[in-house]
Coordinates of C-alpha atoms in Angstrom, one line a residue:
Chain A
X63 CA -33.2 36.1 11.7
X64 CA -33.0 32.9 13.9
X65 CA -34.7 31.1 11.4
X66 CA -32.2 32.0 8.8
X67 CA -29.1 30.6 10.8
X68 CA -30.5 27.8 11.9
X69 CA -31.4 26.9 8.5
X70 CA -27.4 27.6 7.3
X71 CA -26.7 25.4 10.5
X72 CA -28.9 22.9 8.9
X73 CA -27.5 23.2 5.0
X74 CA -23.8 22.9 6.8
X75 CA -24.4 19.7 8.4
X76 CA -26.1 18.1 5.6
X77 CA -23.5 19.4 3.3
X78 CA -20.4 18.0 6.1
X79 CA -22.8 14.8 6.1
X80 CA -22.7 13.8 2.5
X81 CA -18.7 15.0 2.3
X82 CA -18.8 12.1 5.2
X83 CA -21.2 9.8 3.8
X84 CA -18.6 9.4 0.2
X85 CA -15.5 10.3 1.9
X86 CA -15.6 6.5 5.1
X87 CA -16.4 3.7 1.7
X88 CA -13.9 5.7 -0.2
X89 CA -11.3 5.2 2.4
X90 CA -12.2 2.3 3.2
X91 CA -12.2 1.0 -0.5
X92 CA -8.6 2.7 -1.2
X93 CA -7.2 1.2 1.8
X94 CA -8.0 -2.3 0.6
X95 CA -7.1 -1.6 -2.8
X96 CA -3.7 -0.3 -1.9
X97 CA -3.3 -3.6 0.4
X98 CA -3.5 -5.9 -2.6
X99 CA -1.2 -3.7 -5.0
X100 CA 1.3 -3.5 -2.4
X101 CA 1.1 -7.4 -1.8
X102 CA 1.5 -7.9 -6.0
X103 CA 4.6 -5.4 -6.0
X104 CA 6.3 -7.7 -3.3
X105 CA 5.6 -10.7 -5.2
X106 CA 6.9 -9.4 -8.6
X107 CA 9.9 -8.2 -6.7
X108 CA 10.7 -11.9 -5.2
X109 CA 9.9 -13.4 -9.0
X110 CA 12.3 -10.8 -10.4
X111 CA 15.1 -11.0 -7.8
X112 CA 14.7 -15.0 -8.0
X113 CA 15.0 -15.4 -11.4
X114 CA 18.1 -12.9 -11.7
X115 CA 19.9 -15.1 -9.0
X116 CA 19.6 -18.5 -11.0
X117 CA 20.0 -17.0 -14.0
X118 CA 23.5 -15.4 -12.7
X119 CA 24.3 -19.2 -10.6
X120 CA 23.4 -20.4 -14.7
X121 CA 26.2 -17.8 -16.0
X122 CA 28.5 -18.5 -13.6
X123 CA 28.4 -22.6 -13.6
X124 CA 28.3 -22.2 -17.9
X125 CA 31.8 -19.6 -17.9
X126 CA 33.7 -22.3 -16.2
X127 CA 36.1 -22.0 -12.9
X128 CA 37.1 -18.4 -11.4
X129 CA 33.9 -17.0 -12.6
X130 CA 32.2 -14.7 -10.2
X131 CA 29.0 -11.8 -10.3
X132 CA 28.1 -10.0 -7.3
X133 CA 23.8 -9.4 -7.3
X134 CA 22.1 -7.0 -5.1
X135 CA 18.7 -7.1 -4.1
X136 CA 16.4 -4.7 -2.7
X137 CA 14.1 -7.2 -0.1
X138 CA 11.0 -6.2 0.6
X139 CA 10.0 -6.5 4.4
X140 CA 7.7 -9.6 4.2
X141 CA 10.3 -12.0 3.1
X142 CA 10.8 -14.1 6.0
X143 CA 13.4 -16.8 4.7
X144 CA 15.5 -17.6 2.1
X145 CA 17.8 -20.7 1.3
X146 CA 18.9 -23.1 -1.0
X147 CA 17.9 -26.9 -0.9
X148 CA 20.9 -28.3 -2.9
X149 CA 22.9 -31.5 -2.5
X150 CA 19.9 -34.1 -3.1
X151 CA 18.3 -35.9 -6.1
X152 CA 17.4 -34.1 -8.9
X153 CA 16.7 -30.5 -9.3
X154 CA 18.5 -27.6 -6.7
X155 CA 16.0 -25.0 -5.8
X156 CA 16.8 -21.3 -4.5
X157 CA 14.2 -20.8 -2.1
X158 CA 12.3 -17.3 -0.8
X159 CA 9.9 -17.8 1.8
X160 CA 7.4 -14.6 2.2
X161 CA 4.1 -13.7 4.0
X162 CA 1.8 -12.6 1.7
X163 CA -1.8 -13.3 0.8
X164 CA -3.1 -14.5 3.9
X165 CA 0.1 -17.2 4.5
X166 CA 3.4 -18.5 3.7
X167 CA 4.7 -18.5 0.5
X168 CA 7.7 -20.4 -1.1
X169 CA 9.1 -18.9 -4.2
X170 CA 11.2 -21.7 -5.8
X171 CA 13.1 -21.1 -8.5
X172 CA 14.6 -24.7 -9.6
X173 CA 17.8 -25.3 -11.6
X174 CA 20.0 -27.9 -13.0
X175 CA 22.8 -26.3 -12.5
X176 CA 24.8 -28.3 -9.1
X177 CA 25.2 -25.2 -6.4
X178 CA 26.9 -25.8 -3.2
X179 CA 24.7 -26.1 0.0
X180 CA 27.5 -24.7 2.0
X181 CA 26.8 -21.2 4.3
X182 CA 23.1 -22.2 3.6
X183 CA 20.6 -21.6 6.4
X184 CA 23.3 -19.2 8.1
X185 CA 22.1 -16.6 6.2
X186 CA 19.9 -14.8 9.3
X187 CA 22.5 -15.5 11.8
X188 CA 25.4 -13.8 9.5
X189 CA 22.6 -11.2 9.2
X190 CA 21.7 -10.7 12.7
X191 CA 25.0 -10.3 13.8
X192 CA 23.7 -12.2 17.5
X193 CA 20.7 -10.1 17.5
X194 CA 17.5 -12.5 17.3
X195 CA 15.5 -11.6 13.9
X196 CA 12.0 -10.0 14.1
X197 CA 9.9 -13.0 13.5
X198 CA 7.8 -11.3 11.2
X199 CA 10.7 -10.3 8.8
X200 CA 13.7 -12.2 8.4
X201 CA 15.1 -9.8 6.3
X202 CA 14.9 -6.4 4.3
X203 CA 16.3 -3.4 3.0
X204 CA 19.4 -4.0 -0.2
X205 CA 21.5 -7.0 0.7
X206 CA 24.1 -8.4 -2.0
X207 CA 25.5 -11.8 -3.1
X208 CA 28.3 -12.7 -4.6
X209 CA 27.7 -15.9 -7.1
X210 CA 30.9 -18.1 -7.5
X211 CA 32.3 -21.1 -9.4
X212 CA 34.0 -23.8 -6.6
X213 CA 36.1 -26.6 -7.7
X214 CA 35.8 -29.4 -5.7
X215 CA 35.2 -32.6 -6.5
X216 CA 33.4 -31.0 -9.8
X217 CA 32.1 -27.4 -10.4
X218 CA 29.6 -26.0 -8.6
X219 CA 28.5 -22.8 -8.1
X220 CA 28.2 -21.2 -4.2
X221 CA 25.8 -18.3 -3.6
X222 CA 27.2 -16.5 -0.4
X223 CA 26.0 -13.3 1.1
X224 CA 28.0 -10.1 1.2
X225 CA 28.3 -7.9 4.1
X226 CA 29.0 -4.3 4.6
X227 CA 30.5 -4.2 1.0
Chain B
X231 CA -56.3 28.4 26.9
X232 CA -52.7 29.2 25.8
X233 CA -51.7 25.4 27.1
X234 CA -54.2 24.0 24.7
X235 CA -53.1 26.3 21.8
X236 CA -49.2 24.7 22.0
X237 CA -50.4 21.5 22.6
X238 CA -52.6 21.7 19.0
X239 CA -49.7 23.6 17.1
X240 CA -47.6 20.1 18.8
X241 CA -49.9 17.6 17.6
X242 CA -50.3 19.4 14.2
X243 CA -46.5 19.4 13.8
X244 CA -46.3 16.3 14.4
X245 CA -49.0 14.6 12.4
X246 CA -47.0 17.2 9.1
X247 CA -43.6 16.0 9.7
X248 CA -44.4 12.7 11.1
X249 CA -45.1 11.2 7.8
X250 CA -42.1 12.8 6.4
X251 CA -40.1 11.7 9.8
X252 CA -41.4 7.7 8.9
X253 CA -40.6 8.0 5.7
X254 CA -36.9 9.0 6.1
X255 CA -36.9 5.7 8.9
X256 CA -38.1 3.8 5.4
X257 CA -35.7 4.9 3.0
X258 CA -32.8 4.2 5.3
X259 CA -34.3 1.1 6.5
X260 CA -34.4 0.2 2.5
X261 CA -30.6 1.5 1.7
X262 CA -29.7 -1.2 4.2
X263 CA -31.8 -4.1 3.1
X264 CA -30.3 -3.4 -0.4
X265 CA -26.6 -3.6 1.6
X266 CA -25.7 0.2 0.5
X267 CA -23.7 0.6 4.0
X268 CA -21.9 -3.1 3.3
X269 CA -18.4 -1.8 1.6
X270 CA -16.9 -4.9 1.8
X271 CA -19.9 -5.9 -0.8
X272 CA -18.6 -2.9 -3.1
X273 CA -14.9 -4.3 -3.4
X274 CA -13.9 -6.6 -6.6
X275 CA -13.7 -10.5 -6.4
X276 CA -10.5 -11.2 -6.2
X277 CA -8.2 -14.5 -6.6
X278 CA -5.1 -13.7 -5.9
X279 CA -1.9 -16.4 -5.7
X280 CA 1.8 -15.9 -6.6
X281 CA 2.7 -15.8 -9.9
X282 CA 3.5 -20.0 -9.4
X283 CA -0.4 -20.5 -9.8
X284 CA -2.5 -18.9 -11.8
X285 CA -6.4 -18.8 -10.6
X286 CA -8.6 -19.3 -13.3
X287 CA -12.0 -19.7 -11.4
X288 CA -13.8 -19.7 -7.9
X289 CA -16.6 -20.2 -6.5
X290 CA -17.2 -20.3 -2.3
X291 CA -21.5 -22.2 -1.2
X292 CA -22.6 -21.8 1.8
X293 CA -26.3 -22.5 2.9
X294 CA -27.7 -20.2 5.2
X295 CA -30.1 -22.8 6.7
X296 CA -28.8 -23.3 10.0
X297 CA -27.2 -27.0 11.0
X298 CA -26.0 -27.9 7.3
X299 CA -22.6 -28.7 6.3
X300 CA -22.9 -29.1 2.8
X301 CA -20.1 -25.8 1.8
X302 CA -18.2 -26.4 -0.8
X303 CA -15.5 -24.4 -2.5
X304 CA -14.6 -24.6 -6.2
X305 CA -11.0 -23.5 -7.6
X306 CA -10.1 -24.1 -11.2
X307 CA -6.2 -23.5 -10.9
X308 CA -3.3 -23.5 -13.6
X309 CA 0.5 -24.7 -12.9
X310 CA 2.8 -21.7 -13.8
X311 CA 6.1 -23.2 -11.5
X312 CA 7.6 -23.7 -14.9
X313 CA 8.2 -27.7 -13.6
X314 CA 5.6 -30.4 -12.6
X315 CA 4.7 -30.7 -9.0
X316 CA 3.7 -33.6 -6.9
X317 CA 0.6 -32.1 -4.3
X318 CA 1.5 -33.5 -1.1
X319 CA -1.8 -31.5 0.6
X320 CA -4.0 -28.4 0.7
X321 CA -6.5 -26.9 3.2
X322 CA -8.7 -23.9 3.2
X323 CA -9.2 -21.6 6.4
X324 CA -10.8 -18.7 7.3
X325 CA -10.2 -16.5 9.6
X326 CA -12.7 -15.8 12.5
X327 CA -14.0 -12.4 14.2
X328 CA -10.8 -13.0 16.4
X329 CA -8.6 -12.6 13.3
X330 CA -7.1 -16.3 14.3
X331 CA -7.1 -18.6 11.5
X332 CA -9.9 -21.6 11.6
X333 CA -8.6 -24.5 9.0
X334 CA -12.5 -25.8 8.0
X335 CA -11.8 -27.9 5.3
X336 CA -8.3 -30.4 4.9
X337 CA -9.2 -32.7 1.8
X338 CA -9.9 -31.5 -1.7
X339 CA -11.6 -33.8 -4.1
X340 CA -10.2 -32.6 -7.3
X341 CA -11.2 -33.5 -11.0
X342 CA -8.6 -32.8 -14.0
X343 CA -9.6 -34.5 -17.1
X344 CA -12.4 -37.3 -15.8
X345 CA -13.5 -38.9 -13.4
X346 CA -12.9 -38.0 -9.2
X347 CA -9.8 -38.3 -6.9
X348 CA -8.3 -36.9 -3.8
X349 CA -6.1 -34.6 -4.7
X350 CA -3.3 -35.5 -2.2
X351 CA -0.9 -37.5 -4.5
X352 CA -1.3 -36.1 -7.9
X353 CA 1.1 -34.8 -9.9
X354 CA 0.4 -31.4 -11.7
X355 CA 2.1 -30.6 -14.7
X356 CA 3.4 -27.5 -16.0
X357 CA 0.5 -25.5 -17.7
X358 CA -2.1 -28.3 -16.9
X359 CA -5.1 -26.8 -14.9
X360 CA -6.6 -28.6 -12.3
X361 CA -10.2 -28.4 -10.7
X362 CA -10.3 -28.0 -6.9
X363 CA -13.4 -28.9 -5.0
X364 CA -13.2 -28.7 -1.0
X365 CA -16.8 -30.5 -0.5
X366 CA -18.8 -31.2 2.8
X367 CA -17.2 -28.4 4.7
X368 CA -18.3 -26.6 7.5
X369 CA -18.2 -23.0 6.3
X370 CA -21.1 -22.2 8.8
X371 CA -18.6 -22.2 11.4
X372 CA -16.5 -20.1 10.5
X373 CA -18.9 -17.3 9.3
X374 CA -19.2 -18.1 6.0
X375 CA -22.8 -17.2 5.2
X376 CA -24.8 -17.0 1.6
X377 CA -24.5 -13.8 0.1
X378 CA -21.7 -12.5 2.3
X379 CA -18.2 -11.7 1.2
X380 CA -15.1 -12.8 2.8
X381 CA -11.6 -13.5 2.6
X382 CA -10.9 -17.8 2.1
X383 CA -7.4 -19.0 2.3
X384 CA -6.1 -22.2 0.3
X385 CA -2.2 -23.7 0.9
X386 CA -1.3 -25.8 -1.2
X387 CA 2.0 -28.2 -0.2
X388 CA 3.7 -29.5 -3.0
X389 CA 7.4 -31.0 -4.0
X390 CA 8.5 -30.5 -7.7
X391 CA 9.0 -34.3 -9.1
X392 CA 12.3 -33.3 -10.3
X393 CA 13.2 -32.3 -7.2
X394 CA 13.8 -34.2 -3.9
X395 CA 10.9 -35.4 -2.0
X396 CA 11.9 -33.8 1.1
X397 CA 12.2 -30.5 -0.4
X398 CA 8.5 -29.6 0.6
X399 CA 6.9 -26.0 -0.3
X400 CA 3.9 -24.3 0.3
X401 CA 1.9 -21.8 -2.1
X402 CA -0.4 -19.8 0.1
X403 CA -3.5 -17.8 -2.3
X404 CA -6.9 -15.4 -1.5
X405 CA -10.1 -15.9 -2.3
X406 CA -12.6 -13.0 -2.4
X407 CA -15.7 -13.5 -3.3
X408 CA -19.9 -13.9 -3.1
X409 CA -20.7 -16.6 -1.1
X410 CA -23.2 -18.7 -3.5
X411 CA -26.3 -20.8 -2.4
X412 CA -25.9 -24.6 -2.7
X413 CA -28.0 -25.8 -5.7

């Protein structure tokens, strides 16, 4: 009688053993797995958001003065910066800076179009509202941006961002 | 008498079993010579960048011998910015048991077409693919050993040359892979 349960005792454990044995590399493998999807999601998110933006700022400096689009974006939370370097030779770039594989990453998306440098780099104090940033995320969550024609000295196009519209 | 009747049916059990018992020691001594219990091993090589650059090949050498610094690292990688870039640096790091970051290797040599260079300088253009090759590093020290897997870091730093040269970017990607035996 002893010697039967002992030997169910026995057949458990090896049974909970294997279940064990496949179930730790299986984790372990999906857990990696879904870290590198996740990381590709984010960066096809940026490339898509990116490209809608210059392709609105494109639009919008094309239809002429009084032209405006609003654009809303969903950010993911390892963008850490985003800003425009405008106002110098050549070609303006919309810039999003995230961490992803391993380091930072600038998305640039370039244009030829002229876009106005003004309210750039105040985008994470308007944001903030005072309250210092998380380091590790300098923004997320749906944010919108209204994309405008400015008549200056000539037309350009000024990319501001919209708050608690 | 009874004493030296339990001490036999000991002896006898264990000269059955023992066998069996050394055995089992074997066969999981084996499993982990052939690295069954390494599931890093089991995972894919991977070369992963943003969609800018598009990573075509890689290879990470790493003697085991002790005292050599002859690691290299190989990347064949392709422009996809969509505009020509001017690379202005790259360095690969590692990072150590600590999880800190350990830059090991600062200057590429690179090859595109014929004929050597340092990469620092060149200009890249849009679709053209261009050989990496981080030579003479010290990947003992930062764990790399041969036949290991592990995660390698490049950063590229780069300026499009339509844009201004102060408008400086970086492209960070990940390299997963065997780490191959010099030749």
């Amino acid at each position: 009688m002893i010697s039967r349960r002992s030997q169910s005792a026995v057949e458990f454990m090896m049974i909970v053993g294997i279940a064990f044995t496949l179930m730790i590399p299986s984790l372990f493998l999906f857990q990696q797995f879904s870290a590198q999807s996740s990381e590709r999601i984010i960066s096809g998110q940026i490339n898509s958001f990116g490209r809608e933006m210059i392709s609105a700022v494109e639009s919008m400096y094309y239809y002429g003065e009084s032209s405006k689009v609003k654009v809303a974006f969903n950010a993911p939370e390892k963008i850490q910066d985003m800003y425009i370097n405008a106002g110098g030779e050549g070609l303006n770039e919309f810039v999003i800076t995230a961490r992803l594989y391993g380091g930072e990453t600038d998305f640039v998306f370039f244009t030829d179009v002229p876009i106005s440098p003004e309210g750039n780099m105040e985008w994470s104090s308007d944001l903030s509202g005072g309250i210092e940033p998380r380091e590790d995320a300098f923004m997320s969550g749906r944010m919108q941006f209204s994309i405008e024609t400015v008549e200056k000295d000539s037309l350009k196009v000024r990319i501001k961002r919209l708050r608690g519209e | 008498m009874l004493k030296q009747k339990r001490a036999q049916s000991a002896v006898e059990f264990l000269v059955t079993y023992g066998w069996a018992f050394i055995m089992v020691l074997g066969f999981i001594g084996a499993l982990f010579y052939l690295d069954v219990f390494n599931f890093t091993a089991m995972l894919p090589d991977e070369c992963e960048f943003s969609s800018e650059i598009d990573c075509l090949e890689k290879i990470v050498v790493s003697s085991s011998d002790v005292g050599r610094h002859d690691g290299s690292i190989y990347l064949m990688l392709a422009n996809n910015l969509g505009t020509s870039i001017k690379i202005d640096g790259c360095y690969v790091r590692v990072p150590d048991l600590e999880g800190d970051d350990a830059v090991f290797c600062e200057d590429a040599q690179g090859s595109c077409g014929s004929g050597d260079f340092n990469i620092s300088g060149e200009t890249w253009d849009q679709g053209e693919r261009m050989f990496f090759n981080f030579s003479q590093c010290d990947t003992q020290d930062v764990g790399l050993r041969e036949g290991l897997k592990r995660n390698v870091y490049l950063t590229i730093q780069y300026h499009a040359t339509g844009s201004s040269p102060d408008y400086l970017h970086n492209v960070t990607g990940m390299v997963f892979t065997r780490v191959e035996r010099p030749r």
